PDB file of C-alpha atoms and ligand atoms in Angstrom:
ATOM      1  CA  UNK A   1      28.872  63.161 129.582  1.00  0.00           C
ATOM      2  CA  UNK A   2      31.636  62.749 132.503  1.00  0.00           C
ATOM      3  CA  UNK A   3      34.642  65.028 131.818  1.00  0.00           C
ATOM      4  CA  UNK A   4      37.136  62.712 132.399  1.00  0.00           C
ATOM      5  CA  UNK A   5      40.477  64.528 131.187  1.00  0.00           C
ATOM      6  CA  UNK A   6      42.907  66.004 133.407  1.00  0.00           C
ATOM      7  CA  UNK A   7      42.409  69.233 134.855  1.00  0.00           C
ATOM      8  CA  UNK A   8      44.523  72.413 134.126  1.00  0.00           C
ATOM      9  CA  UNK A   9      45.965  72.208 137.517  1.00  0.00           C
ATOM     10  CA  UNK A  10      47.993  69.585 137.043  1.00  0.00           C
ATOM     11  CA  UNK A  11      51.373  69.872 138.130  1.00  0.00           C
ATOM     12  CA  UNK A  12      54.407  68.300 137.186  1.00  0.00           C
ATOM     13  CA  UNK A  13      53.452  65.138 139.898  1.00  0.00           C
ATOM     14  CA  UNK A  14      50.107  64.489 138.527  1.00  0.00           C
ATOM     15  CA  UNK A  15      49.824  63.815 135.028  1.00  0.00           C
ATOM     16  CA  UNK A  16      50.296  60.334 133.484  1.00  0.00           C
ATOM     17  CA  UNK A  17      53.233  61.906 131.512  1.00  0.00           C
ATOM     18  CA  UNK A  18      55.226  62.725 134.407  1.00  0.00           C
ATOM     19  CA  UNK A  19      54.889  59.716 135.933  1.00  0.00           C
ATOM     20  CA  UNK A  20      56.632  57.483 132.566  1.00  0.00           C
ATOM     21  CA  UNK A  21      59.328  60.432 132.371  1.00  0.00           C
ATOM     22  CA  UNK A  22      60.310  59.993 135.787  1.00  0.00           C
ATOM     23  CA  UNK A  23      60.322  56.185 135.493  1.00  0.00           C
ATOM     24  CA  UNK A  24      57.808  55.868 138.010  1.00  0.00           C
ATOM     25  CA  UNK A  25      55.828  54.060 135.669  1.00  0.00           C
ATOM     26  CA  UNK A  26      57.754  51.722 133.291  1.00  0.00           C
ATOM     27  CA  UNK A  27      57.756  52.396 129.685  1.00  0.00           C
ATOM     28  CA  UNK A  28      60.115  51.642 126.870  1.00  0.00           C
ATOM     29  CA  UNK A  29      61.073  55.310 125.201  1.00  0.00           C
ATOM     30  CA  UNK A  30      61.520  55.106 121.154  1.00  0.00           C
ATOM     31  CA  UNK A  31      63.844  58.460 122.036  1.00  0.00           C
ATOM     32  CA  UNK A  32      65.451  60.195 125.077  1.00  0.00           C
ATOM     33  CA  UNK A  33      67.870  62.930 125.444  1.00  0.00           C
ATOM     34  CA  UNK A  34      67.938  65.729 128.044  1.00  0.00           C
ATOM     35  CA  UNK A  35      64.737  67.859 126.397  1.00  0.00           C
ATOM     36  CA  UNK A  36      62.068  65.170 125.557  1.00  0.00           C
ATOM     37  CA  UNK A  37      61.351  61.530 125.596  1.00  0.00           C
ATOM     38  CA  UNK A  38      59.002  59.345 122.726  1.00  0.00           C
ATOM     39  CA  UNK A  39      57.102  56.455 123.233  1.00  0.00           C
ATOM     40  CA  UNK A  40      54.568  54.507 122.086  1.00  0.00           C
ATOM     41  CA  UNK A  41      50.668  55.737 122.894  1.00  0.00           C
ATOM     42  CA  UNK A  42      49.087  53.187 124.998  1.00  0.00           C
ATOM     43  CA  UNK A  43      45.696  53.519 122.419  1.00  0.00           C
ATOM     44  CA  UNK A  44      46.945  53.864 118.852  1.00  0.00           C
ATOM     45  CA  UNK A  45      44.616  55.265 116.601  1.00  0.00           C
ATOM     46  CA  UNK A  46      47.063  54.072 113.613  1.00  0.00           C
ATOM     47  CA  UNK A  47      49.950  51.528 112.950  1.00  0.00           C
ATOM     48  CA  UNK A  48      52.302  53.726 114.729  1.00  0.00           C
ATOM     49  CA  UNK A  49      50.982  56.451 117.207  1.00  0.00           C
ATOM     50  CA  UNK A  50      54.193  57.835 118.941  1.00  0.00           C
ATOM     51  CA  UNK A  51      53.780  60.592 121.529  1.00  0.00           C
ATOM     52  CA  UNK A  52      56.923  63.169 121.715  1.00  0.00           C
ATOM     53  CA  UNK A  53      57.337  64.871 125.015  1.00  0.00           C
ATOM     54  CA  UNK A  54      59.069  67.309 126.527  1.00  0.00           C
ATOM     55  CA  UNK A  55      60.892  66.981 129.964  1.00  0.00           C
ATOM     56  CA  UNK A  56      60.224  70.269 130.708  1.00  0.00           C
ATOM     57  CA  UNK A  57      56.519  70.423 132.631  1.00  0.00           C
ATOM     58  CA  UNK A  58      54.535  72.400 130.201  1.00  0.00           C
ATOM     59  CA  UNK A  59      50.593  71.963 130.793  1.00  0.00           C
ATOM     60  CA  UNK A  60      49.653  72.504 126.844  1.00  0.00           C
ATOM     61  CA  UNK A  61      50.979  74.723 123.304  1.00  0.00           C
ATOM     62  CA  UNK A  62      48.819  77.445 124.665  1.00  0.00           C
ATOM     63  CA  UNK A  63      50.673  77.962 127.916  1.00  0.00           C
ATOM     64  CA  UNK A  64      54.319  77.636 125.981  1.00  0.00           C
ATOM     65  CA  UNK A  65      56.352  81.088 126.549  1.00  0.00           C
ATOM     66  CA  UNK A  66      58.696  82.713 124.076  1.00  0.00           C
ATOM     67  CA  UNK A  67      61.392  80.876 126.368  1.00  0.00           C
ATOM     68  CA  UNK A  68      60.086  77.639 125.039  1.00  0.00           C
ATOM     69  CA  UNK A  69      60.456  78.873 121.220  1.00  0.00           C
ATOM     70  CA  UNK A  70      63.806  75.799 120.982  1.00  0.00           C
ATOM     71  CA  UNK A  71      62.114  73.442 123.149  1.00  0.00           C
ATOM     72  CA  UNK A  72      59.445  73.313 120.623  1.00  0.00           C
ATOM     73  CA  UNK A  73      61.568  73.320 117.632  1.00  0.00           C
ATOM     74  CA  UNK A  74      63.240  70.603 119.034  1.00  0.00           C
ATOM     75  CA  UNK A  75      60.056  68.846 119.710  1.00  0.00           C
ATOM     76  CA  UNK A  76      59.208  68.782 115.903  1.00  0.00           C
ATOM     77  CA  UNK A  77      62.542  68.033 115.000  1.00  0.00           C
ATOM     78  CA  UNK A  78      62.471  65.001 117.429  1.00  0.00           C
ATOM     79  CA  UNK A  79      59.410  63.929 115.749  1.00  0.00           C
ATOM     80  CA  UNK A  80      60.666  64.401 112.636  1.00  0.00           C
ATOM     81  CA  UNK A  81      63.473  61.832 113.311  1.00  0.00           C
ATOM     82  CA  UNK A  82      61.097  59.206 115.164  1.00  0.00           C
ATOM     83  CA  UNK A  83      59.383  59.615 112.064  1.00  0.00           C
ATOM     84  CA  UNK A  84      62.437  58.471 109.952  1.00  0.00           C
ATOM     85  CA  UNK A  85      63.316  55.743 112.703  1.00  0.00           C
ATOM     86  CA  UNK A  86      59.573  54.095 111.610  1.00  0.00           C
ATOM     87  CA  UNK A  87      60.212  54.943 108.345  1.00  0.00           C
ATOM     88  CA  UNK A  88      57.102  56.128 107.255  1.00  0.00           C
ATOM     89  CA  UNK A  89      58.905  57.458 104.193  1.00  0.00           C
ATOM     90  CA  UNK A  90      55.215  57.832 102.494  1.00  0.00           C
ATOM     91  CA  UNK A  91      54.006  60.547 105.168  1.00  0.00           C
ATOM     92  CA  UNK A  92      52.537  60.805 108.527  1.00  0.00           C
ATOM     93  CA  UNK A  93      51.151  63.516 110.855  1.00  0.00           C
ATOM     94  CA  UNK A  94      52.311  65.664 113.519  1.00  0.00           C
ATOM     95  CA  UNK A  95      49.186  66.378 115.733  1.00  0.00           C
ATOM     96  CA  UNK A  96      49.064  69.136 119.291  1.00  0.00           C
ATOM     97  CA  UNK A  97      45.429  69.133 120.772  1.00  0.00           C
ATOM     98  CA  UNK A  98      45.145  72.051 123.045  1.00  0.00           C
ATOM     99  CA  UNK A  99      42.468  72.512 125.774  1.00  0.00           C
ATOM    100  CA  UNK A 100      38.693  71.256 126.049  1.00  0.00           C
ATOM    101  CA  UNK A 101      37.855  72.067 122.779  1.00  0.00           C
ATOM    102  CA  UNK A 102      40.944  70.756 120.890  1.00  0.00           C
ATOM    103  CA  UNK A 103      39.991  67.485 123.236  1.00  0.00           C
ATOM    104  CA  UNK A 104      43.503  67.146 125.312  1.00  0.00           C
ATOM    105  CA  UNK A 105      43.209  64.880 127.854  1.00  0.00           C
ATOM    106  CA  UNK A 106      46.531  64.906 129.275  1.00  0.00           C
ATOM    107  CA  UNK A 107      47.781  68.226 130.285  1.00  0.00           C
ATOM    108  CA  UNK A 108      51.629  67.432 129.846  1.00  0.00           C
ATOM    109  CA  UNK A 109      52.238  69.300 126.156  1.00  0.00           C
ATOM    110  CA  UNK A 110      52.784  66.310 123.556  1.00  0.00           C
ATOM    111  CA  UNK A 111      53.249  65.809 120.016  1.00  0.00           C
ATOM    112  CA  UNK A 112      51.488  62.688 118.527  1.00  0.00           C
ATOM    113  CA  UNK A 113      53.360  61.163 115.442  1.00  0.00           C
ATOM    114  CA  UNK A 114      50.571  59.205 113.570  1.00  0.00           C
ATOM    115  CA  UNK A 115      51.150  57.345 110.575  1.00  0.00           C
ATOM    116  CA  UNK A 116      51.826  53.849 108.806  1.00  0.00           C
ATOM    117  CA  UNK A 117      48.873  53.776 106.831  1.00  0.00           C
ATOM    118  CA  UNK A 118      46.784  56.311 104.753  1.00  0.00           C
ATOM    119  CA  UNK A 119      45.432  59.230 106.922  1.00  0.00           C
ATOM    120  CA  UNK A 120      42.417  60.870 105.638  1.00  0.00           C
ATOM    121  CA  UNK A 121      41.173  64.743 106.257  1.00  0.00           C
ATOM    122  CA  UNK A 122      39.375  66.601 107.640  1.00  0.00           C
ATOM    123  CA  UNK A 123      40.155  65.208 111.180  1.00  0.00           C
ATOM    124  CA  UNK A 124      36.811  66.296 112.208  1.00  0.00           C
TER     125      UNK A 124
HETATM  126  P1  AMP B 201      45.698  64.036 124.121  1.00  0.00           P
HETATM  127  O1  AMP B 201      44.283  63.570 124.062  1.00  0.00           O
HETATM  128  O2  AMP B 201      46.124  64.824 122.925  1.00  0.00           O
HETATM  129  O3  AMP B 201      45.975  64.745 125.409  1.00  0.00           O
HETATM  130  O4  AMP B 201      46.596  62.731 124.050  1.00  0.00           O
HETATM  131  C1  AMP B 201      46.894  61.970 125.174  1.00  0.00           C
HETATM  132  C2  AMP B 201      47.298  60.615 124.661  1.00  0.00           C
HETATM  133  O5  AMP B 201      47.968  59.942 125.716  1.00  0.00           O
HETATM  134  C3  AMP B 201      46.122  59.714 124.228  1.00  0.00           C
HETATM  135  O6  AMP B 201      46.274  59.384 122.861  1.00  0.00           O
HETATM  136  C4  AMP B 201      46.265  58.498 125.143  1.00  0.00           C
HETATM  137  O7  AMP B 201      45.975  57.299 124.479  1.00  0.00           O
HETATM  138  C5  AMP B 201      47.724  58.577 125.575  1.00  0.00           C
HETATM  139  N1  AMP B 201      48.048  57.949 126.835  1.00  0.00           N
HETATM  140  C6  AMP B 201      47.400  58.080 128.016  1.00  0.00           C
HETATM  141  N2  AMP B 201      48.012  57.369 128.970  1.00  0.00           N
HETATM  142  C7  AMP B 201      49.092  56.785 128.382  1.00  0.00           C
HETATM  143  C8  AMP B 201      50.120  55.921 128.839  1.00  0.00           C
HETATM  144  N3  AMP B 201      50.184  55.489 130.112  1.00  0.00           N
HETATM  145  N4  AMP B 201      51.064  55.526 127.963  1.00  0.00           N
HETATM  146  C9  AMP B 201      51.012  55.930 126.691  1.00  0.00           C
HETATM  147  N5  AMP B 201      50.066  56.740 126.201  1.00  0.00           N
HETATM  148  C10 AMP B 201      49.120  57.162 127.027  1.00  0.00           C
END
């Protein structure tokens, strides 16, 4: 099967990611401040699929440094208010793939915010 995900060489020109947070490609954001945008994933795998990600060029959660210890609690806090924005007041999930296995295919660390209808588990 062709590999098509991004490579872990990508730098902060190259991934899809960059490209929306830089406004080089047009998308609305759900959420901006100076840390992270959120916006809507382009192939929802549920009534609301939101991706929350950060400004700062970080390839996936395995590459994050202790440095990025309040990015990331920001992150989840971020996603945690998108979350009340869509008010899925009944539940939702906060989802990181990381690497081959965990099947990333955009190496630009993300959050996905999935919810607005029952999930079910295990995811795999
Ligand atoms: P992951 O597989 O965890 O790396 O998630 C990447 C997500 O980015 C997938 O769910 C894609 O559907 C989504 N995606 C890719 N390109 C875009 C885009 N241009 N706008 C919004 N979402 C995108």
């Amino acid at each position: 099967m062709a590999d098509t995900t991004e490579k872990n060489t990508a730098t902060p020109d190259d991934t899809i990611f960059g490209k929306i947070i830089r406004g080089e490609i047009k998308t609305e954001f759900l959420y901006k401040d100076d840390k992270c945008v959120a916006f809507k994933d382009i192939n929802p795998v549920a009534p609301i699929h939101i991706l929350i990600v950060p400004i700062k060029f970080i390839t996936q959660i395995s590459e994050a440094k202790e440095e990025d210890e309040k990015l990331l609690g920001h992150l989840l806090l971020v996603a945690k208010k998108v979350a009340e924005d869509q008010k899925l007041d009944k539940g939702y999930r906060l989802v990181i793939n990381n690497g081959k296995e965990g099947q990333q295919s955009v190496y630009h660390l993300h959050i996905h915010l999935i919810g607005g209808k029952q999930l079910s588990w295990p995811p795999c």
